Coordinates of C-alpha atoms in Angstrom, one line a residue:
M1 CA -15.1 3.5 11.6
T2 CA -16.5 1.9 8.4
S3 CA -20.1 0.4 7.8
E4 CA -21.2 -2.2 4.8
S5 CA -21.6 0.7 2.3
K6 CA -18.7 2.8 2.8
P7 CA -15.7 0.9 2.5
L8 CA -12.6 1.3 4.8
N9 CA -9.6 3.5 2.9
V10 CA -6.1 2.7 2.9
L11 CA -3.3 4.3 1.9
F12 CA 0.3 2.7 1.8
L13 CA 3.1 4.9 1.7
C14 CA 6.5 4.6 0.3
T15 CA 9.4 7.1 -0.9
H16 CA 8.9 6.8 -5.1
N17 CA 5.5 5.6 -4.6
S18 CA 6.5 3.1 -7.7
A19 CA 6.7 -0.3 -6.8
R20 CA 6.0 -1.6 -3.4
S21 CA 3.5 0.9 -2.4
I22 CA 1.9 0.5 -6.7
L23 CA 2.0 -3.8 -5.3
A24 CA -0.1 -2.4 -1.9
E25 CA -2.7 -0.7 -3.3
A26 CA -3.4 -2.9 -6.5
L27 CA -3.4 -6.1 -3.9
L28 CA -5.5 -4.3 -1.5
N29 CA -8.1 -3.0 -4.2
H30 CA -8.8 -6.8 -5.4
L31 CA -8.6 -8.7 -2.4
G32 CA -10.6 -6.2 -0.4
Q33 CA -13.7 -6.6 -2.9
G34 CA -15.3 -3.3 -2.1
R35 CA -14.9 -3.7 1.7
F36 CA -11.5 -1.6 1.3
K37 CA -10.8 1.5 -1.2
A38 CA -6.5 1.1 -1.4
Y39 CA -4.3 4.1 -2.7
S40 CA -0.9 5.1 -2.2
A41 CA 1.4 7.5 -2.6
G42 CA 5.2 8.7 -2.0
S43 CA 6.9 11.3 -0.6
S44 CA 9.6 12.0 -3.8
P45 CA 7.1 10.2 -6.5
R46 CA 8.6 9.5 -10.0
E47 CA 8.3 12.5 -12.0
N48 CA 7.5 10.3 -15.1
Q49 CA 4.3 9.4 -12.9
R50 CA 4.8 6.4 -13.7
P51 CA 5.1 3.2 -11.5
N52 CA 8.2 0.7 -11.9
P53 CA 7.6 -1.1 -15.1
L54 CA 8.6 -4.7 -13.4
A55 CA 5.4 -3.7 -10.5
L56 CA 3.2 -3.4 -13.5
E57 CA 4.6 -6.6 -15.0
T58 CA 4.4 -8.8 -11.7
L59 CA 0.7 -7.5 -11.2
T60 CA -0.3 -7.9 -14.4
K61 CA 1.0 -11.7 -14.1
A62 CA -0.7 -12.5 -11.5
G63 CA -3.7 -11.5 -13.2
L64 CA -4.2 -8.1 -11.1
P65 CA -5.2 -5.0 -13.2
V66 CA -3.4 -2.4 -13.8
E67 CA -5.4 0.9 -14.9
G68 CA -5.4 4.0 -13.1
L69 CA -2.0 3.2 -11.2
Y70 CA 0.2 6.1 -11.3
S71 CA 2.8 7.5 -9.1
K72 CA 2.0 10.4 -6.8
S73 CA 2.8 12.6 -3.9
W74 CA 1.1 12.3 -0.4
D75 CA 0.5 15.9 -0.6
E76 CA -2.6 14.9 -2.7
F77 CA -4.2 12.7 0.1
A78 CA -3.3 15.8 3.0
K79 CA -5.8 18.2 0.4
P80 CA -9.1 19.2 2.4
D81 CA -11.1 17.4 -0.7
A82 CA -9.2 14.1 -0.6
P83 CA -10.7 10.9 0.5
K84 CA -10.2 10.3 4.1
M85 CA -7.9 7.6 5.2
D86 CA -9.2 5.6 8.1
L87 CA -5.5 3.8 7.8
V88 CA -2.1 4.5 6.7
I89 CA 0.6 2.4 6.5
T90 CA 4.5 3.1 5.3
V91 CA 5.9 0.0 3.2
C92 CA 9.2 1.1 2.9
D93 CA 11.9 2.1 5.8
N94 CA 12.4 5.7 4.5
A95 CA 8.9 6.3 4.6
A96 CA 8.3 5.0 7.8
G97 CA 11.2 7.9 9.1
E98 CA 9.6 10.7 7.1
V99 CA 8.1 13.5 8.5
C100 CA 4.4 12.7 7.1
P101 CA 1.6 15.4 6.2
F102 CA -0.6 16.1 8.4
W103 CA -4.1 13.4 7.8
P104 CA -7.2 14.7 7.7
G105 CA -8.8 12.8 10.2
Q106 CA -5.7 11.5 11.9
P107 CA -6.4 8.0 10.7
A108 CA -4.7 4.8 12.5
T109 CA -0.6 4.5 11.3
A110 CA 0.9 0.9 11.0
H111 CA 4.5 0.3 9.3
W112 CA 5.0 -2.7 7.4
G113 CA 8.6 -3.3 6.3
Y114 CA 9.6 -5.0 2.6
A115 CA 12.7 -4.8 0.9
D116 CA 12.5 -2.5 -2.7
P117 CA 12.4 -4.9 -5.2
S118 CA 13.7 -2.8 -7.7
E119 CA 16.7 -2.1 -5.8
V120 CA 17.6 -6.2 -6.1
D121 CA 21.1 -6.9 -7.7
G122 CA 21.2 -8.8 -11.1
D123 CA 19.6 -9.3 -13.8
D124 CA 15.8 -8.5 -14.9
D125 CA 14.8 -12.1 -14.1
K126 CA 16.5 -11.7 -10.4
K127 CA 14.6 -8.5 -10.1
R128 CA 11.0 -10.0 -11.5
E129 CA 11.5 -12.8 -8.6
A130 CA 11.9 -10.0 -6.0
F131 CA 9.0 -8.5 -7.1
M132 CA 7.1 -12.0 -7.1
Q133 CA 8.4 -12.2 -3.6
T134 CA 7.3 -9.1 -2.3
L135 CA 3.9 -9.9 -3.8
H136 CA 3.5 -12.9 -2.1
M137 CA 4.4 -11.5 1.4
M138 CA 2.3 -8.7 0.7
R139 CA -0.6 -11.2 -0.3
K140 CA 0.0 -13.3 3.2
R141 CA -0.8 -10.1 5.6
L142 CA -3.2 -8.7 3.3
D143 CA -5.2 -11.7 3.3
I144 CA -5.5 -12.0 7.0
F145 CA -6.4 -8.3 7.5
V146 CA -8.9 -8.7 4.4
N147 CA -10.8 -11.1 6.6
L148 CA -10.8 -9.6 10.0
P149 CA -14.1 -9.2 11.3
Q150 CA -16.2 -6.2 11.2
S151 CA -15.6 -5.8 15.1
S152 CA -11.7 -5.2 14.6
L153 CA -12.3 -2.0 12.3
T154 CA -12.5 0.3 15.1
K155 CA -9.8 3.2 14.8
M156 CA -8.3 1.5 18.0
S157 CA -8.6 -1.9 17.2
I158 CA -7.6 -1.3 13.2
E159 CA -4.8 0.2 14.3
K160 CA -3.1 -2.5 16.6
S161 CA -4.6 -5.0 14.5
A162 CA -2.1 -3.5 11.6
R163 CA 0.7 -3.4 14.0
D164 CA 0.1 -6.6 14.9
L165 CA 0.6 -8.0 11.2
A166 CA 3.9 -6.2 10.8
K167 CA 5.3 -8.8 13.3
S168 CA 4.2 -11.8 11.5

């Protein structure tokens, strides 16, 4: 499925592609060190194509780059000229239940549900804390994921590994 020269393409999906999927994209691109190439998209992306400002603030505070991050439709990744995905991971329960487009190459799939930090009741400080907690939970899973041996990155084993990580 992947080789030393070709990164594993991973698409993170969430309804609005403004918080959780953006966090996951930035985090995997940082942790993956070229072994993985992360993307994100949503079924109903934000109209202004801007991620949630608290998501960008959280990434910046964690020392992760935010350049190039924007909200986009998952339809972009179903086009013939789109990068071929090896793994598609939904990170919100709404997106997991939606009918997804056809993904060229029939990538492995998994669901890693996270609560929406932007929907936390309270002031911005409470929301900031929720974003940071979400980032930490994602990092725990992604730290394990990026350290899987190369033999675990075949189509069958990557789907099993990604789904097993959802249980942890």
